[in-house]
Amino acid sequence: PLATRAGMEILAQGGNAFDAAVAVSAALSVVEPYSSGIGGGGLWLLHRASDGFDTLVDGREYAPGAASATMYQDKDGNVIPRASMDGPLSSAIPGMPAALVYMAKKYGRLGLARDLAPAIKLARDGFPLDQRFHDRLVGKQALLQRWPAATAVVLDQGQVPAVGWLLKQPDLADTLELLAKQGDAGFYQGKRAQQMVDGVRAAGGIWTLDDLRQYKVVERKPLTGDYHGMHVVSAPPPSSGGVVLIEILNILSGYDLAHADPVQRIHYVTEAMRYAYHDRADYLGDPDFVQMPLRLLMSPDYAAGLRATILPDRATPSSALTSVSMPQLGNNTTHYSVLDKDGNRVSGTVTVNFSFGSCFMAPGTGVVLNDEMDDFSSKAGVPNGYGLVGNSANAIAPHKRPLSSMTPSFLETRDGIAILGTPGGSRIISMVLLGSLDFFDGGDARSIVSLPRYHHQYLPDVLEYEDGAFTDAQVAALQKMSYTLADHGHWGNMQAITWDYKTGKVTAAADPRGIGTGEVH
Ligand code: DON
């Protein structure tokens, strides 16, 4: 809610959606550092109303220059558990600060300093610790306690503070202020860069000043697709999100889902997820490093070929495609959607990866560093923290971006638009898919974010569903079709906006599974 407020404040000051996105991202660094922040990265899908221009600002982290394909393996070639997740060796070079500078300058109206002001104030004055933040601290207390700077900022004498405790982050306020005053140089060069490199290296990391200095935001052309006339705009590589989403929709457009009974519909959707996530594992990585058959993967003919192999009444075993274990449930990362009065839009997904990222903070910086290195494939075929497998396309290399699942998206029909996205690691894409199908069926933002969810990612070969998403009869019917099912509680934290052209109504909704708020003025 405090980040939403920061965005609304900037809109009220005459800022556009892009200014608001900068303000929200920066505020999230302060109020939700377990999910996203300037020590991490993000992907921002922008729509400029004046000329209809769509673009993706890629502020994804990249690997340090001393990183290597086998850096998380022991001398026998086994992946060292958690090496790519804990401490500064798991941190890639942050992209968010550069992205905020870039967006404010190129697309915003108010200037970086005004956009960052609400976040700086929140960091300096503090805010009362909420229940969600408290619970995340409990979850990561032991890891945070390993690093004195992190301990000093988010713990109270080494212990998790009570809900309501005033959390002040003066170092983070200073870091944001340096960014506001000096732009990129405030973070990627000079004093803060030196502190980060010194802190990271003293704790076993491999960052260099050059790694920071050379980081660059890349603007990329979004991917587009079509589902029965609904125009889909989504994130290109280094995210797998758009490719997988569009591939699934292409497969599904050959079915009459509107008239399929619910079990039949779940079956087709799941099979399409399986095939597309399989292609993710096989082909996708950083476009600056690997060549990918994107046109093929997103072509309707290719989808038709896959569809022809799907039986109407039986699950395809994933082992028939090509092997691996259970993903860990993730609940970090943040998504937000912004629409301003001129029709400019931002769909932004921002992350430090797992809860509190690496849990590491370099002394004096106030910045929680990400553990995005785990989004690479540490070894071909060995699952990462989300159970995702990959091969050389997503192997670690110096200054390469790890493959993401973040899927900030726009949907456009004759009747209106939707802006949507969510955290959830590998489940992001399937959530955005289900949200897209719901919008197609007439759902508004509230319906899209509340929808019960299910997910299949090829490996493990398990159809996961939220409590209550399937009836007992549906579970039985799916088991009869040879599905292995797992009830996984709840996941995701979707933030969506819909605008119905016919009624003029704008709906902004936050996922009931989280603590977010949607505001319309
Ligand atoms: O870029 C990615 O795909 C992941 N780093 C996102 C992590 C995430 O969504 C964590 N939330 N559960």
Short mmCIF file of C-alpha atoms and ligand atoms in Angstrom, two decimals:
data_model
loop_
_atom_site.label_atom_id
_atom_site.label_comp_id
_atom_site.label_asym_id
_atom_site.label_seq_id
_atom_site.Cartn_x
_atom_site.Cartn_y
_atom_site.Cartn_z
CA PRO A 1 0.00 0.00 0.00
CA LEU A 2 2.83 2.48 0.73
CA ALA A 3 4.32 1.90 -2.72
CA THR A 4 0.91 2.39 -4.34
CA ARG A 5 0.60 5.65 -2.37
CA ALA A 6 4.02 6.78 -3.67
CA GLY A 7 2.83 6.18 -7.25
CA MET A 8 -0.46 8.00 -6.70
CA GLU A 9 1.39 10.93 -5.16
CA ILE A 10 3.58 11.25 -8.25
CA LEU A 11 0.54 11.09 -10.57
CA ALA A 12 -1.15 13.78 -8.49
CA GLN A 13 1.94 15.97 -8.93
CA GLY A 14 1.51 15.77 -12.71
CA GLY A 15 3.81 12.83 -13.31
CA ASN A 16 2.90 10.29 -15.98
CA ALA A 17 2.65 6.50 -15.65
CA PHE A 18 6.41 6.19 -16.22
CA ASP A 19 7.24 8.58 -13.40
CA ALA A 20 4.83 6.65 -11.20
CA ALA A 21 6.53 3.38 -12.13
CA VAL A 22 9.89 4.79 -11.05
CA ALA A 23 8.40 6.00 -7.77
CA VAL A 24 6.69 2.66 -7.09
CA SER A 25 9.84 0.62 -7.85
CA ALA A 26 11.94 2.79 -5.57
CA ALA A 27 9.36 2.69 -2.78
CA LEU A 28 9.16 -1.10 -3.04
CA SER A 29 12.94 -1.20 -2.43
CA VAL A 30 12.17 0.36 0.93
CA VAL A 31 8.92 -1.27 2.01
CA GLU A 32 9.29 -4.70 0.41
CA PRO A 33 13.06 -5.38 0.14
CA TYR A 34 12.35 -9.09 0.47
CA SER A 35 10.70 -9.00 -2.93
CA SER A 36 12.41 -6.41 -5.07
CA GLY A 37 14.66 -3.42 -4.91
CA ILE A 38 17.57 -1.45 -6.23
CA GLY A 39 19.84 -4.39 -5.39
CA GLY A 40 17.93 -6.40 -8.00
CA GLY A 41 16.40 -5.89 -11.39
CA GLY A 42 13.22 -5.86 -13.36
CA LEU A 43 11.46 -5.75 -16.68
CA TRP A 44 9.13 -2.86 -17.48
CA LEU A 45 6.70 -3.02 -20.36
CA LEU A 46 5.72 0.50 -21.39
CA HIS A 47 2.92 1.78 -23.61
CA ARG A 48 3.04 5.42 -24.72
CA ALA A 49 -0.48 6.61 -25.52
CA SER A 50 0.49 9.57 -27.76
CA ASP A 51 1.80 7.30 -30.55
CA GLY A 52 0.89 3.79 -29.41
CA PHE A 53 4.55 2.87 -28.99
CA ASP A 54 5.25 -0.25 -26.90
CA THR A 55 8.69 -1.07 -25.52
CA LEU A 56 10.40 -3.17 -22.87
CA VAL A 57 12.97 -1.63 -20.58
CA ASP A 58 15.29 -4.50 -19.66
CA GLY A 59 16.86 -3.73 -16.28
CA ARG A 60 17.64 -7.37 -15.70
CA GLU A 61 20.82 -8.09 -13.71
CA TYR A 62 23.85 -9.54 -15.49
CA ALA A 63 26.47 -12.00 -14.26
CA PRO A 64 29.76 -10.59 -12.92
CA GLY A 65 32.71 -10.71 -15.34
CA ALA A 66 34.43 -13.44 -13.29
CA ALA A 67 31.38 -15.73 -13.43
CA SER A 68 31.67 -19.06 -15.25
CA ALA A 69 29.42 -21.87 -16.39
CA THR A 70 30.58 -24.24 -13.65
CA MET A 71 31.00 -21.75 -10.77
CA TYR A 72 28.34 -23.45 -8.64
CA GLN A 73 29.68 -26.98 -9.17
CA ASP A 74 32.18 -28.84 -6.99
CA LYS A 75 35.28 -30.50 -8.46
CA ASP A 76 33.24 -33.62 -9.28
CA GLY A 77 30.77 -31.57 -11.29
CA ASN A 78 27.96 -31.73 -8.73
CA VAL A 79 25.91 -28.62 -8.15
CA ILE A 80 26.64 -27.27 -4.64
CA PRO A 81 23.28 -26.88 -2.89
CA ARG A 82 22.27 -23.24 -2.33
CA ALA A 83 25.55 -21.83 -3.67
CA SER A 84 23.61 -19.84 -6.27
CA MET A 85 21.10 -18.61 -3.68
CA ASP A 86 22.84 -17.47 -0.48
CA GLY A 87 25.42 -14.74 0.14
CA PRO A 88 27.10 -12.37 -2.33
CA LEU A 89 28.40 -15.10 -4.63
CA SER A 90 24.76 -15.53 -5.67
CA SER A 91 24.32 -11.86 -6.57
CA ALA A 92 24.30 -10.64 -10.12
CA ILE A 93 25.03 -6.99 -10.93
CA PRO A 94 21.86 -4.96 -10.19
CA GLY A 95 19.94 -3.46 -13.08
CA MET A 96 17.16 -1.59 -11.33
CA PRO A 97 19.04 1.62 -10.49
CA ALA A 98 20.06 2.07 -14.13
CA ALA A 99 16.53 1.28 -15.29
CA LEU A 100 15.00 3.90 -12.99
CA VAL A 101 17.44 6.56 -14.20
CA TYR A 102 16.73 5.57 -17.81
CA MET A 103 12.93 5.54 -17.52
CA ALA A 104 12.72 8.81 -15.63
CA LYS A 105 14.93 10.54 -18.17
CA LYS A 106 13.61 9.08 -21.39
CA TYR A 107 9.91 8.62 -20.64
CA GLY A 108 9.08 10.53 -17.47
CA ARG A 109 8.01 14.08 -17.02
CA LEU A 110 8.98 15.08 -13.49
CA GLY A 111 12.65 14.10 -13.36
CA LEU A 112 14.40 11.42 -11.35
CA ALA A 113 14.81 13.42 -8.16
CA ARG A 114 11.08 14.06 -7.77
CA ASP A 115 10.24 10.47 -8.70
CA LEU A 116 12.56 9.13 -6.01
CA ALA A 117 11.49 11.57 -3.30
CA PRO A 118 8.67 9.48 -1.79
CA ALA A 119 10.98 6.45 -1.46
CA ILE A 120 13.73 8.50 0.13
CA LYS A 121 11.25 9.84 2.64
CA LEU A 122 9.95 6.37 3.48
CA ALA A 123 13.51 5.14 4.00
CA ARG A 124 14.52 8.11 6.10
CA ASP A 125 11.43 8.58 8.24
CA GLY A 126 10.66 4.88 8.48
CA PHE A 127 7.36 3.01 8.45
CA PRO A 128 5.80 0.51 10.81
CA LEU A 129 6.81 -3.08 10.11
CA ASP A 130 3.83 -5.01 8.72
CA GLN A 131 2.91 -8.64 9.31
CA ARG A 132 4.11 -9.81 5.91
CA PHE A 133 7.54 -8.19 6.32
CA HIS A 134 7.73 -9.66 9.84
CA ASP A 135 6.96 -13.17 8.56
CA ARG A 136 9.60 -12.88 5.83
CA LEU A 137 12.18 -11.84 8.43
CA VAL A 138 11.32 -14.90 10.51
CA GLY A 139 11.81 -17.06 7.42
CA LYS A 140 15.25 -15.65 6.59
CA GLN A 141 16.49 -14.64 10.08
CA ALA A 142 19.34 -17.18 10.19
CA LEU A 143 20.67 -16.15 6.79
CA LEU A 144 20.34 -12.43 7.47
CA GLN A 145 22.17 -12.85 10.80
CA ARG A 146 25.23 -13.97 8.88
CA TRP A 147 25.73 -10.47 7.49
CA PRO A 148 26.27 -7.64 9.97
CA ALA A 149 25.01 -4.84 7.71
CA ALA A 150 21.76 -6.66 6.97
CA THR A 151 21.38 -7.57 10.64
CA ALA A 152 21.82 -3.94 11.70
CA VAL A 153 19.18 -2.67 9.27
CA VAL A 154 16.33 -5.16 9.30
CA LEU A 155 16.76 -6.87 12.66
CA ASP A 156 16.58 -5.31 16.09
CA GLN A 157 19.64 -6.42 18.07
CA GLY A 158 19.79 -9.54 15.97
CA GLN A 159 16.15 -10.46 16.53
CA VAL A 160 13.05 -10.10 14.38
CA PRO A 161 11.29 -6.94 15.51
CA ALA A 162 7.60 -6.97 16.42
CA VAL A 163 4.89 -5.89 13.99
CA GLY A 164 4.52 -2.10 14.25
CA TRP A 165 8.24 -1.46 14.93
CA LEU A 166 9.43 1.66 13.10
CA LEU A 167 11.85 0.51 10.38
CA LYS A 168 14.21 3.31 9.35
CA GLN A 169 16.81 2.78 6.60
CA PRO A 170 19.15 5.80 6.57
CA ASP A 171 21.86 4.13 4.45
CA LEU A 172 19.29 3.17 1.83
CA ALA A 173 17.91 6.73 1.93
CA ASP A 174 21.46 8.02 1.26
CA THR A 175 21.96 5.51 -1.59
CA LEU A 176 18.68 6.58 -3.21
CA GLU A 177 19.67 10.20 -2.74
CA LEU A 178 23.01 9.63 -4.46
CA LEU A 179 21.11 8.07 -7.35
CA ALA A 180 18.68 11.02 -7.42
CA LYS A 181 21.54 13.53 -7.52
CA GLN A 182 24.10 11.80 -9.71
CA GLY A 183 22.08 9.34 -11.82
CA ASP A 184 23.93 6.15 -12.80
CA ALA A 185 27.21 7.43 -11.40
CA GLY A 186 25.69 7.62 -7.92
CA PHE A 187 25.30 3.85 -7.83
CA TYR A 188 27.58 2.32 -10.46
CA GLN A 189 30.63 4.51 -9.79
CA GLY A 190 32.24 6.38 -6.94
CA LYS A 191 31.70 5.78 -3.25
CA ARG A 192 28.69 3.45 -3.33
CA ALA A 193 30.21 1.27 -6.07
CA GLN A 194 33.41 0.97 -4.06
CA GLN A 195 31.48 0.05 -0.89
CA MET A 196 29.51 -2.61 -2.72
CA VAL A 197 32.54 -4.14 -4.40
CA ASP A 198 34.54 -4.09 -1.14
CA GLY A 199 31.65 -5.57 0.84
CA VAL A 200 30.84 -8.24 -1.72
CA ARG A 201 34.48 -9.33 -2.15
CA ALA A 202 35.22 -9.39 1.61
CA ALA A 203 32.27 -11.79 1.97
CA GLY A 204 33.34 -14.16 -0.81
CA GLY A 205 31.81 -12.56 -3.89
CA ILE A 206 33.46 -11.76 -7.23
CA TRP A 207 32.15 -8.32 -8.27
CA THR A 208 34.52 -5.72 -9.72
CA LEU A 209 34.18 -1.97 -10.26
CA ASP A 210 34.24 -2.62 -13.99
CA ASP A 211 31.25 -4.93 -13.72
CA LEU A 212 29.26 -2.10 -12.19
CA ARG A 213 30.56 0.57 -14.53
CA GLN A 214 29.78 -1.46 -17.63
CA TYR A 215 26.18 -2.34 -16.76
CA LYS A 216 23.73 -1.06 -19.37
CA VAL A 217 19.96 -1.01 -19.64
CA VAL A 218 18.71 -2.44 -22.92
CA GLU A 219 15.49 -1.43 -24.57
CA ARG A 220 13.90 -4.30 -26.47
CA LYS A 221 10.97 -4.79 -28.78
CA PRO A 222 8.12 -6.58 -26.99
CA LEU A 223 6.73 -9.85 -28.37
CA THR A 224 3.22 -9.87 -29.70
CA GLY A 225 0.65 -12.55 -30.33
CA ASP A 226 -3.00 -12.98 -31.06
CA TYR A 227 -5.62 -15.13 -29.36
CA HIS A 228 -8.98 -15.11 -31.19
CA GLY A 229 -8.53 -11.39 -31.87
CA MET A 230 -7.10 -10.49 -28.44
CA HIS A 231 -3.77 -8.74 -28.99
CA VAL A 232 -1.09 -9.83 -26.52
CA VAL A 233 2.02 -7.72 -25.82
CA SER A 234 4.59 -9.27 -23.51
CA ALA A 235 8.23 -9.55 -22.42
CA PRO A 236 10.84 -10.84 -24.91
CA PRO A 237 14.04 -12.68 -23.89
CA PRO A 238 15.92 -12.50 -21.55
CA SER A 239 12.51 -13.38 -20.18
CA SER A 240 10.90 -16.60 -21.25
CA GLY A 241 7.53 -15.10 -20.32
CA GLY A 242 6.30 -13.74 -23.63
CA VAL A 243 7.50 -16.67 -25.72
CA VAL A 244 5.92 -19.26 -23.42
CA LEU A 245 2.69 -17.28 -23.00
CA ILE A 246 2.25 -16.78 -26.74
CA GLU A 247 3.18 -20.39 -27.55
CA ILE A 248 0.54 -21.63 -25.08
CA LEU A 249 -2.13 -19.29 -26.45
CA ASN A 250 -1.29 -20.40 -29.99
CA ILE A 251 -1.76 -24.04 -29.02
CA LEU A 252 -5.03 -23.20 -27.25
CA SER A 253 -6.45 -21.16 -30.09
CA GLY A 254 -7.15 -24.41 -31.96
CA TYR A 255 -9.60 -25.54 -29.30
CA ASP A 256 -13.08 -24.33 -28.55
CA LEU A 257 -12.35 -23.63 -24.89
CA ALA A 258 -15.52 -21.59 -24.48
CA HIS A 259 -17.59 -24.72 -24.97
CA ALA A 260 -15.24 -27.30 -23.45
CA ASP A 261 -16.31 -28.79 -20.15
CA PRO A 262 -14.09 -27.69 -17.22
CA VAL A 263 -11.95 -30.83 -17.03
CA GLN A 264 -11.40 -30.82 -20.79
CA ARG A 265 -10.35 -27.18 -20.58
CA ILE A 266 -7.91 -27.82 -17.70
CA HIS A 267 -6.45 -30.71 -19.67
CA TYR A 268 -5.82 -28.70 -22.85
CA VAL A 269 -4.41 -25.75 -20.92
CA THR A 270 -2.09 -28.05 -18.94
CA GLU A 271 -0.85 -29.86 -22.03
CA ALA A 272 -0.11 -26.54 -23.71
CA MET A 273 1.84 -25.42 -20.60
CA ARG A 274 3.84 -28.65 -20.66
CA TYR A 275 4.92 -28.21 -24.28
CA ALA A 276 5.79 -24.55 -23.98
CA TYR A 277 7.76 -24.93 -20.71
CA HIS A 278 9.62 -27.78 -22.37
CA ASP A 279 10.69 -25.44 -25.15
CA ARG A 280 11.69 -22.87 -22.53
CA ALA A 281 14.12 -25.41 -21.04
CA ASP A 282 15.47 -26.36 -24.43
CA TYR A 283 15.93 -23.09 -26.25
CA LEU A 284 15.74 -19.94 -24.18
CA GLY A 285 18.42 -17.65 -22.73
CA ASP A 286 19.88 -14.15 -23.05
CA PRO A 287 19.34 -12.93 -26.64
CA ASP A 288 22.70 -11.12 -26.54
CA PHE A 289 24.37 -14.54 -26.13
CA VAL A 290 22.23 -17.22 -27.74
CA GLN A 291 20.35 -17.63 -30.97
CA MET A 292 16.79 -18.75 -30.47
CA PRO A 293 14.15 -19.94 -32.93
CA LEU A 294 11.64 -17.41 -31.62
CA ARG A 295 9.69 -17.05 -34.85
CA LEU A 296 9.24 -20.81 -35.02
CA LEU A 297 8.30 -21.16 -31.35
CA MET A 298 5.65 -18.47 -31.70
CA SER A 299 4.26 -19.54 -35.06
CA PRO A 300 0.70 -20.86 -35.32
CA ASP A 301 1.91 -23.72 -37.55
CA TYR A 302 4.33 -24.96 -34.93
CA ALA A 303 1.54 -24.77 -32.35
CA ALA A 304 -0.70 -26.77 -34.67
CA GLY A 305 1.97 -29.50 -34.87
CA LEU A 306 2.15 -29.73 -31.10
CA ARG A 307 -1.62 -29.68 -30.80
CA ALA A 308 -1.84 -32.66 -33.13
CA THR A 309 0.08 -34.76 -30.59
CA ILE A 310 -2.22 -33.91 -27.68
CA LEU A 311 -4.76 -36.65 -26.97
CA PRO A 312 -8.20 -35.41 -25.90
CA ASP A 313 -8.48 -37.78 -22.96
CA ARG A 314 -5.00 -38.50 -21.72
CA ALA A 315 -2.07 -36.62 -20.16
CA THR A 316 1.17 -36.77 -22.20
CA PRO A 317 3.97 -38.03 -19.96
CA SER A 318 6.69 -35.33 -19.80
CA SER A 319 9.23 -38.15 -20.12
CA ALA A 320 7.94 -38.61 -23.65
CA LEU A 321 9.32 -35.15 -24.47
CA THR A 322 12.83 -35.46 -23.02
CA SER A 323 14.28 -35.24 -17.21
CA VAL A 324 14.17 -33.84 -13.14
CA SER A 325 12.55 -32.66 -9.17
CA MET A 326 10.05 -30.55 -7.24
CA PRO A 327 10.24 -26.78 -7.31
CA GLN A 328 10.40 -24.73 -4.18
CA LEU A 329 7.43 -22.45 -3.63
CA GLY A 330 8.50 -18.89 -4.23
CA ASN A 331 6.65 -15.82 -3.10
CA ASN A 332 8.98 -12.91 -3.63
CA THR A 333 9.28 -10.42 -6.43
CA THR A 334 6.72 -7.71 -7.03
CA HIS A 335 4.51 -6.74 -9.91
CA TYR A 336 2.65 -3.48 -10.37
CA SER A 337 0.50 -2.04 -13.10
CA VAL A 338 0.01 1.66 -13.83
CA LEU A 339 -2.42 3.48 -16.11
CA ASP A 340 -2.47 7.28 -16.22
CA LYS A 341 -5.16 9.71 -17.40
CA ASP A 342 -3.58 9.99 -20.86
CA GLY A 343 -3.63 6.23 -21.35
CA ASN A 344 0.08 5.61 -20.82
CA ARG A 345 0.66 2.20 -19.26
CA VAL A 346 3.36 0.38 -17.35
CA SER A 347 3.43 -3.30 -16.54
CA GLY A 348 6.47 -3.73 -14.27
CA THR A 349 7.80 -6.89 -12.65
CA VAL A 350 10.74 -6.31 -10.31
CA THR A 351 12.73 -8.75 -8.25
CA VAL A 352 15.64 -9.73 -6.01
CA ASN A 353 14.64 -13.36 -6.72
CA PHE A 354 14.19 -15.39 -3.48
CA SER A 355 13.05 -13.79 -0.22
CA PHE A 356 15.60 -11.05 0.65
CA GLY A 357 17.63 -12.21 -2.38
CA SER A 358 21.09 -13.29 -1.26
CA CYS A 359 20.29 -11.91 2.26
CA PHE A 360 23.54 -9.99 1.85
CA MET A 361 23.99 -6.25 2.30
CA ALA A 362 27.32 -4.51 1.76
CA PRO A 363 28.16 -2.35 4.80
CA GLY A 364 27.06 1.28 4.51
CA THR A 365 24.80 0.79 1.49
CA GLY A 366 21.44 -0.31 2.91
CA VAL A 367 20.91 -2.33 -0.27
CA VAL A 368 19.72 -5.95 -0.14
CA LEU A 369 21.52 -7.74 -2.97
CA ASN A 370 19.72 -10.18 -5.22
CA ASP A 371 20.37 -13.90 -5.75
CA GLU A 372 19.39 -13.79 -9.41
CA MET A 373 22.35 -16.06 -10.38
CA ASP A 374 20.05 -18.98 -9.48
CA ASP A 375 17.95 -18.16 -12.54
CA PHE A 376 20.80 -19.50 -14.66
CA SER A 377 21.12 -23.22 -15.21
CA SER A 378 24.08 -24.18 -12.93
CA LYS A 379 24.36 -27.45 -14.83
CA ALA A 380 22.41 -28.80 -17.80
CA GLY A 381 19.35 -30.70 -16.64
CA VAL A 382 19.77 -29.92 -12.91
CA PRO A 383 16.73 -27.99 -11.62
CA ASN A 384 17.14 -24.54 -10.08
CA GLY A 385 15.24 -23.19 -7.06
CA TYR A 386 11.99 -23.19 -9.05
CA GLY A 387 12.53 -26.71 -10.37
CA LEU A 388 13.27 -25.30 -13.83
CA VAL A 389 15.80 -27.07 -15.99
CA GLY A 390 17.88 -25.60 -18.79
CA ASN A 391 20.89 -26.25 -20.95
CA SER A 392 23.68 -24.28 -22.57
CA ALA A 393 21.29 -21.57 -23.77
CA ASN A 394 20.93 -20.51 -20.13
CA ALA A 395 24.42 -21.46 -18.87
CA ILE A 396 26.35 -18.84 -16.87
CA ALA A 397 28.73 -16.55 -18.78
CA PRO A 398 30.32 -13.20 -17.94
CA HIS A 399 27.89 -10.28 -18.31
CA LYS A 400 25.12 -12.59 -19.49
CA ARG A 401 21.58 -12.08 -18.22
CA PRO A 402 19.90 -15.06 -16.50
CA LEU A 403 16.71 -16.30 -18.16
CA SER A 404 13.66 -14.88 -16.42
CA SER A 405 10.03 -15.94 -16.18
CA MET A 406 8.79 -12.43 -15.50
CA THR A 407 5.84 -11.73 -17.78
CA PRO A 408 4.71 -8.12 -17.58
CA SER A 409 1.96 -7.98 -20.21
CA PHE A 410 -0.74 -5.94 -21.91
CA LEU A 411 -3.88 -7.45 -23.42
CA GLU A 412 -5.95 -5.51 -25.91
CA THR A 413 -9.33 -6.30 -27.42
CA ARG A 414 -11.86 -4.14 -29.20
CA ASP A 415 -13.64 -3.73 -25.88
CA GLY A 416 -10.77 -2.76 -23.63
CA ILE A 417 -7.35 -3.44 -22.24
CA ALA A 418 -5.70 -5.22 -19.33
CA ILE A 419 -2.33 -4.58 -17.68
CA LEU A 420 -1.13 -7.56 -15.70
CA GLY A 421 1.76 -9.52 -14.21
CA THR A 422 2.78 -11.24 -11.00
CA PRO A 423 5.67 -12.69 -9.00
CA GLY A 424 5.91 -16.46 -8.56
CA GLY A 425 9.07 -17.72 -10.26
CA SER A 426 8.28 -20.39 -12.82
CA ARG A 427 4.55 -20.06 -12.08
CA ILE A 428 4.47 -16.47 -13.32
CA ILE A 429 3.82 -17.47 -16.90
CA SER A 430 0.98 -19.88 -16.13
CA MET A 431 -0.65 -17.27 -13.87
CA VAL A 432 -0.50 -14.62 -16.58
CA LEU A 433 -1.90 -17.19 -19.00
CA LEU A 434 -4.90 -17.98 -16.76
CA GLY A 435 -5.41 -14.23 -16.21
CA SER A 436 -5.33 -13.66 -19.98
CA LEU A 437 -7.91 -16.34 -20.64
CA ASP A 438 -10.11 -14.84 -17.91
CA PHE A 439 -9.85 -11.37 -19.49
CA PHE A 440 -10.73 -12.91 -22.84
CA ASP A 441 -13.80 -14.43 -21.19
CA GLY A 442 -14.85 -11.02 -19.86
CA GLY A 443 -13.15 -10.95 -16.45
CA ASP A 444 -12.13 -7.61 -14.93
CA ALA A 445 -9.04 -6.91 -12.82
CA ARG A 446 -10.65 -8.20 -9.64
CA SER A 447 -11.60 -11.47 -11.27
CA ILE A 448 -8.17 -11.83 -12.92
CA VAL A 449 -6.22 -11.48 -9.66
CA SER A 450 -8.54 -13.67 -7.59
CA LEU A 451 -8.89 -16.58 -9.98
CA PRO A 452 -7.93 -20.03 -8.60
CA ARG A 453 -4.66 -21.20 -10.20
CA TYR A 454 -3.10 -24.33 -11.58
CA HIS A 455 0.30 -24.93 -13.14
CA HIS A 456 2.36 -27.37 -15.13
CA GLN A 457 5.97 -26.66 -16.14
CA TYR A 458 6.86 -29.86 -18.04
CA LEU A 459 9.22 -30.99 -15.28
CA PRO A 460 8.43 -32.08 -12.68
CA ASP A 461 5.56 -33.90 -14.41
CA VAL A 462 2.99 -32.75 -11.88
CA LEU A 463 -0.17 -30.69 -12.27
CA GLU A 464 -0.16 -28.36 -9.28
CA TYR A 465 -3.32 -26.61 -8.18
CA GLU A 466 -4.34 -24.19 -5.51
CA ASP A 467 -6.60 -25.22 -2.64
CA GLY A 468 -10.09 -25.09 -4.04
CA ALA A 469 -9.10 -24.65 -7.70
CA PHE A 470 -10.45 -28.10 -8.66
CA THR A 471 -13.45 -29.95 -7.30
CA ASP A 472 -13.00 -33.53 -6.02
CA ALA A 473 -14.76 -34.79 -9.13
CA GLN A 474 -12.38 -32.84 -11.36
CA VAL A 475 -9.36 -34.20 -9.47
CA ALA A 476 -10.70 -37.74 -9.95
CA ALA A 477 -11.35 -37.15 -13.66
CA LEU A 478 -7.84 -35.73 -14.18
CA GLN A 479 -6.26 -38.64 -12.32
CA LYS A 480 -8.12 -40.97 -14.63
CA MET A 481 -6.44 -39.17 -17.54
CA SER A 482 -3.08 -40.13 -15.94
CA TYR A 483 -2.25 -36.78 -14.32
CA THR A 484 -0.21 -36.67 -11.15
CA LEU A 485 -1.74 -33.88 -9.08
CA ALA A 486 -0.41 -31.88 -6.15
CA ASP A 487 -2.35 -29.41 -3.99
CA HIS A 488 0.07 -26.59 -3.33
CA GLY A 489 -1.77 -24.15 -1.09
CA HIS A 490 -1.70 -20.70 -2.72
CA TRP A 491 0.75 -18.79 -4.85
CA GLY A 492 1.26 -15.48 -6.66
CA ASN A 493 0.61 -11.80 -6.00
CA MET A 494 -0.94 -10.42 -9.15
CA GLN A 495 -1.67 -6.71 -9.59
CA ALA A 496 -3.90 -5.91 -12.55
CA ILE A 497 -5.77 -3.04 -14.15
CA THR A 498 -8.59 -3.36 -16.67
CA TRP A 499 -10.23 -0.61 -18.66
CA ASP A 500 -13.59 -1.34 -20.23
CA TYR A 501 -14.01 0.97 -23.24
CA LYS A 502 -17.78 0.50 -23.36
CA THR A 503 -18.53 1.57 -19.82
CA GLY A 504 -15.36 3.62 -19.39
CA LYS A 505 -14.78 1.80 -16.13
CA VAL A 506 -11.23 1.31 -14.88
CA THR A 507 -10.71 -1.41 -12.29
CA ALA A 508 -7.46 -1.78 -10.34
CA ALA A 509 -7.10 -4.85 -8.18
CA ALA A 510 -4.50 -6.42 -5.93
CA ASP A 511 -4.25 -10.15 -5.41
CA PRO A 512 -6.23 -11.19 -2.30
CA ARG A 513 -3.26 -13.48 -1.50
CA GLY A 514 -1.06 -10.43 -0.81
CA ILE A 515 -1.24 -7.09 1.00
CA GLY A 516 -1.28 -4.81 -2.05
CA THR A 517 -3.87 -2.20 -2.91
CA GLY A 518 -5.36 -0.97 -6.17
CA GLU A 519 -6.42 2.65 -6.36
CA VAL A 520 -8.42 4.50 -9.03
CA HIS A 521 -8.85 8.26 -9.13
O1 DON B 1 13.14 -13.66 -13.07
C1 DON B 1 12.58 -14.65 -12.59
O2 DON B 1 11.96 -15.45 -13.25
C2 DON B 1 12.64 -14.88 -11.09
N1 DON B 1 13.86 -14.30 -10.56
C3 DON B 1 11.40 -14.33 -10.45
C4 DON B 1 11.39 -14.64 -8.97
C5 DON B 1 10.05 -14.61 -8.37
O3 DON B 1 9.05 -14.37 -9.02
C6 DON B 1 10.01 -14.94 -6.93
N2 DON B 1 8.64 -15.01 -6.52
N3 DON B 1 8.06 -15.91 -6.12
#
